[in-house]
């Protein structure tokens, strides 16, 4: 991946729009990114990382911190990057969320984050953040973390690796190599082993607690022994034997009580059966009385049902006569159908006649209305003969008035803009005066403190004198009367603080002066254009003469180490005073009102003239149409009159036939005849059903009477055969038996509770033995795993699992790093990972040594000098970059960046480091070195120079 062009707007320290044509740097070799500290050198790589991955290269800044604090409120914040990858051209634009000035109204509003990726295959640009992230990952082949470690060689991070212990390196490598999961495994195994140890201790203590839950009967021969067990005075074997004897004793007692319970229950069932027989006998006697009463009522009901059957038979015969009459009427139903047909035909003819009469009336009325309309149109046409003659002249006048109104409205708008800018200018003046006052106060405080500090130099020097040590001024070793520093005299720190405050107030004064001057110039230019436009309508304005001279503001400042004195003047611009502005606006507003009234009257006249012209055209079109319509109506009226006469004759003939047929029939129509047939048949059916219902009621009453006779006979027989028991004696015996059973139940409940509790104790003791064994076996396995993973095995090297994994990564990186480290040191040094700890007393595995080939010695890497340490850390950083590219499937980045650290090298070491980096740039790879070291600017021709400004932020310049 090779960046071609980078554009930053209001990003980081870059306040405005900054464009860098990175393609001009070429396709290979070294180039320098240089500038002051804090100017924004690393920001260039941050911008590339943000454009691609929505995050800067480092983790110390959030997206909300990306907008430049120097940018104007209306300047947009975004980064655009054009890059080449695998021969294809891509472009991406990304902007963070930030606050910007509202387009309409006052105040600020939130601008949402946005992204756009343009692809080379002609697909629509991608604008969804998730889709863009996935596509960038596919295009470049690495994620953000890998890109940051491959493309940005921050060798300062690897200097920490050189100077760190194994524990410190483990924490650093955890982020670099992603080995946190192995650390979690170590901690989880240690936690599990500790949990098992605590469980084993708790289980041993828990077994003794079960002995207090052993119980026996108060009268038991084992009560004394049970008490000893509860006090923990028996062994576990004695407790097991006691529990067996207690359970056996309770089982025998429970068997005896069970036999007594069975006998009592048999007696109770016999008593309850006898009581049940006595209760049933009482119920049968009561039932017999009820049945005899029901039999008397049923006899009366049977007699009533018989009478109803006789009456229903007579009604059935009447129903058969009604059916015969219905059949007679049905035979003549055909003549009613003929009557209905004639009546329907008459209704159709009558309806048709009425419709024709209405049509004839409407046509005559329509003909009369058309005639009146024709006459009215002819009169109106004569009155409109001059319509539309003056329309064109009035339309031209309308356009002229509209143009004048728009220009006057624009002039009023410019007056308002002038007033707003004048108010901002007054605010800027007030701000300047406040800054000037603050600057004068700061200068006065600094000058006073400086004089006091210089006056007290002797007292300050005297505080440092010691007996027997020569005075740095006179050389005396005795100091009988040293000078005394006055109380409250300022020290050097206070003086430096006041100097910084003075410089800060001076910068604020300069900024306020610049803002007021910029606004004043804009205001003067605006007033000139405004008055030129005003004069084009109204001539020279009549404004007041002899205004006071513009107020002049100035300030001076001087520095303690120079003779620079600068005078800046901000004059009151030539602007309109508030009263003058209102006077001129009133004149414009009055002229605008007059123009609008004229335009309104003219528009009304134009609308009327347009309406008259359109109406004349419409009238001339409609006159021949209506004349044709009148002739058509005359022909239609004649045809409708002939058809109406024929329909009236047909209607009269049908009426005569219907009258003759009606006189021959019994009912007015077929429907009436059918209704009578239905009524007669329905009544006949009802009478027949009534006869059937009466027969059913009689049969039901007689059957119920016979059933009651049988039930009464059965009850009388059962009462005679059942003996009468003594219920009072039976209830007494039942109560005694229930009391005995209750006592047996209570005794058995106590036995069952003891048995259940003692069995539970025995089961828990058995379970505890198995649990103890299982916990001990599990602790043996987990404890060994935890000691192995944590590197705490006795007599073994202290090598943790995470450290072991990290050492494998570390070995591959060291191997790649040594290729460049040997080249940088001209074959003198080679990095080696220490594989053995000192006497197995501390954690090991990540210690780093350096092999000196000049004297064939192996020593700690922390003994290297500053320059040698830089080359070692740079080699490690490059080794990590190579390893990540190799593990990412052979991904190759055509541009890389190396950040800082070159200031610790002498000329020879710097040359060697640059040679090593130059080797990276071979085969069309471009390497950017980020540094403020001046010596690099002389060695590297291609440069990106960053210029820093206190007021306007940073800017970048490409030097090729």
CSV table of C-alpha atoms in Angstrom, one decimal, residues 503-810:
chain,number,residue,atom,x,y,z
A,503,UNK,CA,4.4,36.9,27.5
A,504,UNK,CA,1.0,35.2,27.6
A,505,UNK,CA,-0.9,38.5,28.1
A,506,UNK,CA,1.3,40.0,25.2
A,507,UNK,CA,0.1,37.1,22.9
A,508,UNK,CA,-3.5,37.7,23.8
A,509,UNK,CA,-3.1,41.4,23.2
A,510,UNK,CA,-1.7,40.7,19.7
A,511,UNK,CA,-4.5,38.3,18.9
A,512,UNK,CA,-7.2,40.8,20.0
A,513,UNK,CA,-5.5,43.5,18.0
A,514,UNK,CA,-5.5,41.4,14.9
A,515,UNK,CA,-9.2,40.4,15.2
A,516,UNK,CA,-10.3,44.0,15.7
A,517,UNK,CA,-8.2,45.1,12.7
A,518,UNK,CA,-9.7,42.4,10.5
A,519,UNK,CA,-13.3,43.2,11.5
A,520,UNK,CA,-12.6,46.9,11.1
A,521,UNK,CA,-11.3,46.5,7.5
A,522,UNK,CA,-14.3,44.4,6.5
A,523,UNK,CA,-16.7,47.0,8.1
A,524,UNK,CA,-15.1,49.9,6.1
A,525,UNK,CA,-15.4,48.0,2.8
A,526,UNK,CA,-19.0,47.0,3.5
A,527,UNK,CA,-19.9,50.7,4.3
A,528,UNK,CA,-18.4,51.9,1.0
A,529,UNK,CA,-20.3,49.4,-1.1
A,530,UNK,CA,-23.5,50.1,0.9
A,531,UNK,CA,-23.3,53.9,0.4
A,532,UNK,CA,-22.6,53.5,-3.3
A,533,UNK,CA,-25.7,51.4,-3.8
A,534,UNK,CA,-27.7,53.8,-1.6
A,535,UNK,CA,-26.6,56.8,-3.8
A,536,UNK,CA,-27.8,55.0,-6.9
A,537,UNK,CA,-31.3,55.3,-5.6
A,538,UNK,CA,-31.4,58.4,-3.4
A,539,UNK,CA,-28.3,60.5,-4.2
A,540,UNK,CA,-26.0,61.7,-1.4
A,541,UNK,CA,-27.3,61.1,2.1
A,542,UNK,CA,-27.8,64.1,4.4
A,543,UNK,CA,-25.7,63.0,7.4
A,544,UNK,CA,-24.3,65.1,10.3
A,545,UNK,CA,-21.0,67.0,9.8
A,546,UNK,CA,-18.0,67.5,12.1
A,547,UNK,CA,-18.0,64.0,13.7
A,548,UNK,CA,-15.2,63.4,16.2
A,549,UNK,CA,-11.9,61.9,15.0
A,550,UNK,CA,-11.8,58.0,15.2
A,551,UNK,CA,-10.5,56.7,18.5
A,552,UNK,CA,-6.9,55.6,18.3
A,553,UNK,CA,-5.7,52.6,20.4
A,554,UNK,CA,-2.1,51.6,20.7
A,555,UNK,CA,0.1,49.5,22.8
A,556,UNK,CA,3.8,48.9,23.3
A,557,UNK,CA,5.7,46.0,24.7
A,558,UNK,CA,9.4,45.2,25.3
A,559,UNK,CA,11.3,42.2,26.2
A,560,UNK,CA,13.9,42.1,29.0
A,561,UNK,CA,16.7,40.8,26.7
A,562,UNK,CA,16.2,43.2,23.7
A,563,UNK,CA,15.4,46.7,22.6
A,564,UNK,CA,12.4,45.7,20.4
A,565,UNK,CA,9.5,48.2,20.7
A,566,UNK,CA,6.4,47.7,18.5
A,567,UNK,CA,3.5,50.1,18.2
A,568,UNK,CA,0.2,48.8,16.8
A,569,UNK,CA,-2.7,51.1,16.0
A,570,UNK,CA,-6.3,50.1,15.5
A,571,UNK,CA,-8.4,52.9,14.1
A,572,UNK,CA,-12.2,53.2,14.2
A,573,UNK,CA,-13.3,52.2,10.7
A,574,UNK,CA,-15.5,54.4,8.6
A,575,UNK,CA,-18.8,52.9,9.6
A,576,UNK,CA,-22.3,54.3,9.9
A,577,UNK,CA,-23.4,55.3,13.4
A,578,UNK,CA,-26.6,53.7,14.7
A,579,UNK,CA,-28.7,56.9,14.2
A,580,UNK,CA,-27.5,57.4,10.6
A,581,UNK,CA,-28.1,53.8,9.8
A,582,UNK,CA,-31.7,53.9,11.1
A,583,UNK,CA,-32.3,57.2,9.1
A,584,UNK,CA,-31.1,55.7,5.9
A,585,UNK,CA,-33.0,52.4,6.5
A,586,UNK,CA,-36.2,54.4,7.1
A,587,UNK,CA,-35.8,56.1,3.7
A,588,UNK,CA,-35.2,52.7,2.0
A,589,UNK,CA,-38.2,51.2,3.8
A,590,UNK,CA,-40.5,54.1,2.8
A,591,UNK,CA,-39.4,53.8,-0.8
A,592,UNK,CA,-40.0,50.0,-0.6
A,593,UNK,CA,-43.5,50.5,0.8
A,594,UNK,CA,-44.4,52.9,-2.0
A,595,UNK,CA,-43.1,50.5,-4.6
A,596,UNK,CA,-45.0,47.5,-3.2
A,597,UNK,CA,-48.3,49.5,-3.1
A,598,UNK,CA,-47.8,50.5,-6.8
A,599,UNK,CA,-47.0,46.9,-7.7
A,600,UNK,CA,-50.1,45.6,-5.8
A,601,UNK,CA,-52.4,48.1,-7.7
A,602,UNK,CA,-50.9,47.2,-11.0
A,603,UNK,CA,-51.1,43.5,-10.4
A,604,UNK,CA,-54.9,43.9,-9.7
A,605,UNK,CA,-55.4,45.8,-13.0
A,606,UNK,CA,-53.4,43.1,-14.9
A,607,UNK,CA,-55.4,40.3,-13.3
A,608,UNK,CA,-58.7,42.1,-14.3
A,609,UNK,CA,-57.5,42.7,-17.9
A,610,UNK,CA,-56.4,39.0,-18.2
A,611,UNK,CA,-59.8,37.8,-17.0
A,612,UNK,CA,-61.6,40.1,-19.5
A,613,UNK,CA,-59.5,38.8,-22.4
A,614,UNK,CA,-59.9,35.2,-21.4
A,615,UNK,CA,-63.7,35.7,-21.0
A,616,UNK,CA,-64.0,37.3,-24.5
A,617,UNK,CA,-62.3,34.3,-26.0
A,618,UNK,CA,-64.5,31.9,-24.1
A,619,UNK,CA,-67.7,33.8,-25.1
A,620,UNK,CA,-66.8,33.8,-28.8
A,621,UNK,CA,-66.2,30.0,-28.6
A,622,UNK,CA,-69.4,29.1,-26.8
A,623,UNK,CA,-72.0,31.1,-29.0
A,624,UNK,CA,-71.9,28.7,-32.0
A,625,UNK,CA,-71.7,25.7,-29.7
A,626,UNK,CA,-75.0,26.7,-28.0
A,627,UNK,CA,-76.7,27.5,-31.3
A,628,UNK,CA,-76.0,23.9,-32.4
A,629,UNK,CA,-77.2,22.6,-29.0
A,630,UNK,CA,-80.6,24.4,-29.5
A,631,UNK,CA,-81.2,22.8,-32.9
A,632,UNK,CA,-80.4,19.3,-31.5
A,633,UNK,CA,-82.8,19.9,-28.6
A,634,UNK,CA,-85.7,20.7,-31.0
A,635,UNK,CA,-85.2,17.4,-32.9
A,636,UNK,CA,-85.1,15.4,-29.7
A,637,UNK,CA,-88.3,17.0,-28.3
A,638,UNK,CA,-90.2,15.9,-31.4
A,639,UNK,CA,-89.0,12.3,-31.2
A,640,UNK,CA,-89.8,12.0,-27.4
A,641,UNK,CA,-93.4,13.3,-27.9
A,642,UNK,CA,-94.1,10.5,-30.5
A,643,UNK,CA,-92.8,7.8,-28.2
A,644,UNK,CA,-94.8,9.0,-25.2
A,645,UNK,CA,-98.1,8.8,-27.2
A,646,UNK,CA,-97.4,5.1,-28.1
A,647,UNK,CA,-96.5,4.1,-24.5
A,648,UNK,CA,-99.7,5.7,-23.1
A,649,UNK,CA,-102.0,3.6,-25.4
A,650,UNK,CA,-100.2,0.4,-24.4
A,651,UNK,CA,-100.7,1.3,-20.7
A,652,UNK,CA,-104.4,1.8,-21.1
A,653,UNK,CA,-105.0,-1.7,-22.8
A,654,UNK,CA,-103.1,-3.5,-20.0
A,655,UNK,CA,-105.2,-1.8,-17.3
A,656,UNK,CA,-108.4,-3.1,-18.8
A,657,UNK,CA,-107.2,-6.8,-18.9
A,658,UNK,CA,-106.1,-6.7,-15.2
A,659,UNK,CA,-109.5,-5.3,-14.0
A,660,UNK,CA,-111.3,-8.2,-15.7
A,661,UNK,CA,-109.1,-10.9,-14.2
A,662,UNK,CA,-109.3,-9.5,-10.7
A,663,UNK,CA,-113.1,-9.7,-10.6
A,664,UNK,CA,-112.8,-13.5,-11.3
A,665,UNK,CA,-110.3,-14.3,-8.4
A,666,UNK,CA,-110.9,-14.8,-4.6
A,667,UNK,CA,-107.6,-13.1,-3.5
A,668,UNK,CA,-106.0,-9.9,-4.7
A,669,UNK,CA,-102.9,-11.7,-5.9
A,670,UNK,CA,-100.8,-14.9,-5.9
A,671,UNK,CA,-98.9,-13.8,-2.8
A,672,UNK,CA,-102.1,-13.4,-0.8
A,673,UNK,CA,-103.3,-16.9,-2.0
A,674,UNK,CA,-100.0,-18.5,-1.0
A,675,UNK,CA,-100.0,-16.8,2.4
A,676,UNK,CA,-103.5,-18.2,3.1
A,677,UNK,CA,-102.3,-21.7,2.0
A,678,UNK,CA,-99.3,-21.4,4.3
A,679,UNK,CA,-101.5,-20.3,7.2
A,680,UNK,CA,-103.9,-23.2,6.8
A,681,UNK,CA,-101.1,-25.8,6.5
A,682,UNK,CA,-99.3,-24.4,9.5
A,683,UNK,CA,-102.4,-24.5,11.6
A,684,UNK,CA,-103.1,-28.1,10.6
A,685,UNK,CA,-99.5,-29.1,11.4
A,686,UNK,CA,-99.8,-27.4,14.8
A,687,UNK,CA,-103.0,-29.2,15.7
A,688,UNK,CA,-101.5,-32.5,14.7
A,689,UNK,CA,-98.4,-31.9,16.8
A,690,UNK,CA,-100.5,-30.8,19.8
A,691,UNK,CA,-102.2,-34.2,19.6
A,692,UNK,CA,-98.9,-36.0,19.6
A,693,UNK,CA,-97.6,-33.9,22.5
A,694,UNK,CA,-100.7,-34.6,24.6
A,695,UNK,CA,-100.2,-38.4,24.0
A,696,UNK,CA,-96.6,-38.1,25.1
A,697,UNK,CA,-97.5,-36.2,28.3
A,698,UNK,CA,-100.1,-38.8,29.2
A,699,UNK,CA,-97.6,-41.7,28.6
A,700,UNK,CA,-95.0,-39.9,30.7
A,701,UNK,CA,-97.4,-39.3,33.6
A,702,UNK,CA,-98.6,-42.9,33.7
A,703,UNK,CA,-95.0,-44.2,33.5
A,704,UNK,CA,-93.9,-41.9,36.4
A,705,UNK,CA,-96.8,-43.2,38.5
A,706,UNK,CA,-95.8,-46.8,37.9
A,707,UNK,CA,-92.1,-46.1,38.8
A,708,UNK,CA,-93.2,-44.4,42.1
A,709,UNK,CA,-95.3,-47.5,43.0
A,710,UNK,CA,-92.3,-49.8,42.6
A,711,UNK,CA,-89.9,-47.5,44.6
A,712,UNK,CA,-92.4,-47.2,47.5
A,713,UNK,CA,-92.8,-51.0,47.7
A,714,UNK,CA,-88.9,-51.5,47.7
A,715,UNK,CA,-88.4,-49.0,50.5
A,716,UNK,CA,-91.0,-50.6,52.7
A,717,UNK,CA,-89.4,-54.0,52.2
A,718,UNK,CA,-85.9,-52.7,53.1
A,719,UNK,CA,-87.1,-51.0,56.2
A,720,UNK,CA,-88.8,-54.2,57.5
A,721,UNK,CA,-85.6,-56.3,57.0
A,722,UNK,CA,-83.0,-53.8,58.6
A,723,UNK,CA,-82.4,-54.1,62.4
A,724,UNK,CA,-82.2,-50.8,64.4
A,725,UNK,CA,-78.6,-50.2,66.0
A,726,UNK,CA,-77.6,-48.2,69.2
A,727,UNK,CA,-76.0,-45.1,67.6
A,728,UNK,CA,-75.0,-43.5,71.0
A,729,UNK,CA,-73.0,-46.5,72.0
A,730,UNK,CA,-71.4,-46.7,68.5
A,731,UNK,CA,-70.3,-43.0,68.7
A,732,UNK,CA,-68.6,-43.5,72.1
A,733,UNK,CA,-66.6,-46.5,70.9
A,734,UNK,CA,-65.6,-44.5,67.7
A,735,UNK,CA,-64.2,-41.6,69.8
A,736,UNK,CA,-62.1,-44.0,72.0
A,737,UNK,CA,-60.6,-45.7,68.9
A,738,UNK,CA,-59.7,-42.4,67.3
A,739,UNK,CA,-57.9,-41.2,70.5
A,740,UNK,CA,-55.9,-44.4,70.6
A,741,UNK,CA,-54.9,-44.1,66.9
A,742,UNK,CA,-53.8,-40.4,67.4
A,743,UNK,CA,-51.5,-41.5,70.2
A,744,UNK,CA,-50.0,-44.2,68.0
A,745,UNK,CA,-49.5,-41.7,65.2
A,746,UNK,CA,-47.7,-39.2,67.4
A,747,UNK,CA,-45.4,-42.0,68.7
A,748,UNK,CA,-44.7,-43.1,65.1
A,749,UNK,CA,-44.0,-39.6,63.9
A,750,UNK,CA,-41.3,-39.2,66.6
A,751,UNK,CA,-39.8,-42.6,65.6
A,752,UNK,CA,-39.9,-41.7,61.9
A,753,UNK,CA,-38.3,-38.3,62.6
A,754,UNK,CA,-35.4,-39.9,64.5
A,755,UNK,CA,-34.9,-42.6,61.8
A,756,UNK,CA,-35.0,-39.9,59.1
A,757,UNK,CA,-32.5,-37.7,60.9
A,758,UNK,CA,-30.1,-40.5,61.8
A,759,UNK,CA,-30.2,-41.9,58.3
A,760,UNK,CA,-29.5,-38.5,56.9
A,761,UNK,CA,-26.5,-38.2,59.3
A,762,UNK,CA,-25.2,-41.6,58.2
A,763,UNK,CA,-25.7,-40.7,54.4
A,764,UNK,CA,-23.9,-37.3,54.9
A,765,UNK,CA,-21.0,-39.0,56.6
A,766,UNK,CA,-20.7,-41.5,53.8
A,767,UNK,CA,-21.0,-38.7,51.2
A,768,UNK,CA,-18.4,-36.7,53.0
A,769,UNK,CA,-15.9,-39.6,52.8
A,770,UNK,CA,-16.4,-39.8,49.0
A,771,UNK,CA,-16.3,-36.0,48.6
A,772,UNK,CA,-13.0,-35.8,50.6
A,773,UNK,CA,-11.4,-38.4,48.4
A,774,UNK,CA,-12.7,-36.8,45.2
A,775,UNK,CA,-11.5,-33.3,46.3
A,776,UNK,CA,-8.0,-34.6,47.2
A,777,UNK,CA,-7.6,-36.3,43.9
A,778,UNK,CA,-8.8,-33.2,42.0
A,779,UNK,CA,-6.5,-30.9,44.0
A,780,UNK,CA,-3.5,-33.2,43.2
A,781,UNK,CA,-4.2,-32.7,39.4
A,782,UNK,CA,-5.2,-29.0,39.4
A,783,UNK,CA,-2.5,-28.0,41.9
A,784,UNK,CA,0.2,-29.5,39.6
A,785,UNK,CA,-1.2,-27.7,36.6
A,786,UNK,CA,-1.4,-24.4,38.4
A,787,UNK,CA,2.3,-24.7,39.7
A,788,UNK,CA,3.4,-25.6,36.1
A,789,UNK,CA,1.5,-22.8,34.4
A,790,UNK,CA,2.6,-20.2,37.1
A,791,UNK,CA,6.3,-21.4,37.0
A,792,UNK,CA,6.4,-22.3,40.7
A,793,UNK,CA,7.5,-25.9,40.5
A,794,UNK,CA,10.2,-26.6,43.1
A,795,UNK,CA,13.6,-27.2,41.6
A,796,UNK,CA,12.5,-26.2,38.1
A,797,UNK,CA,13.1,-22.9,36.2
A,798,UNK,CA,10.6,-20.2,37.0
A,799,UNK,CA,8.9,-20.1,33.5
A,800,UNK,CA,5.2,-19.2,33.3
A,801,UNK,CA,3.0,-20.5,30.5
A,802,UNK,CA,2.5,-16.9,29.1
A,803,UNK,CA,6.2,-16.3,29.3
A,804,UNK,CA,6.9,-19.5,27.3
A,805,UNK,CA,4.5,-18.4,24.5
A,806,UNK,CA,6.0,-14.9,24.5
A,807,UNK,CA,9.5,-16.3,24.3
A,808,UNK,CA,8.6,-18.1,21.0
A,809,UNK,CA,7.4,-14.8,19.5
A,810,UNK,CA,10.4,-13.1,21.0
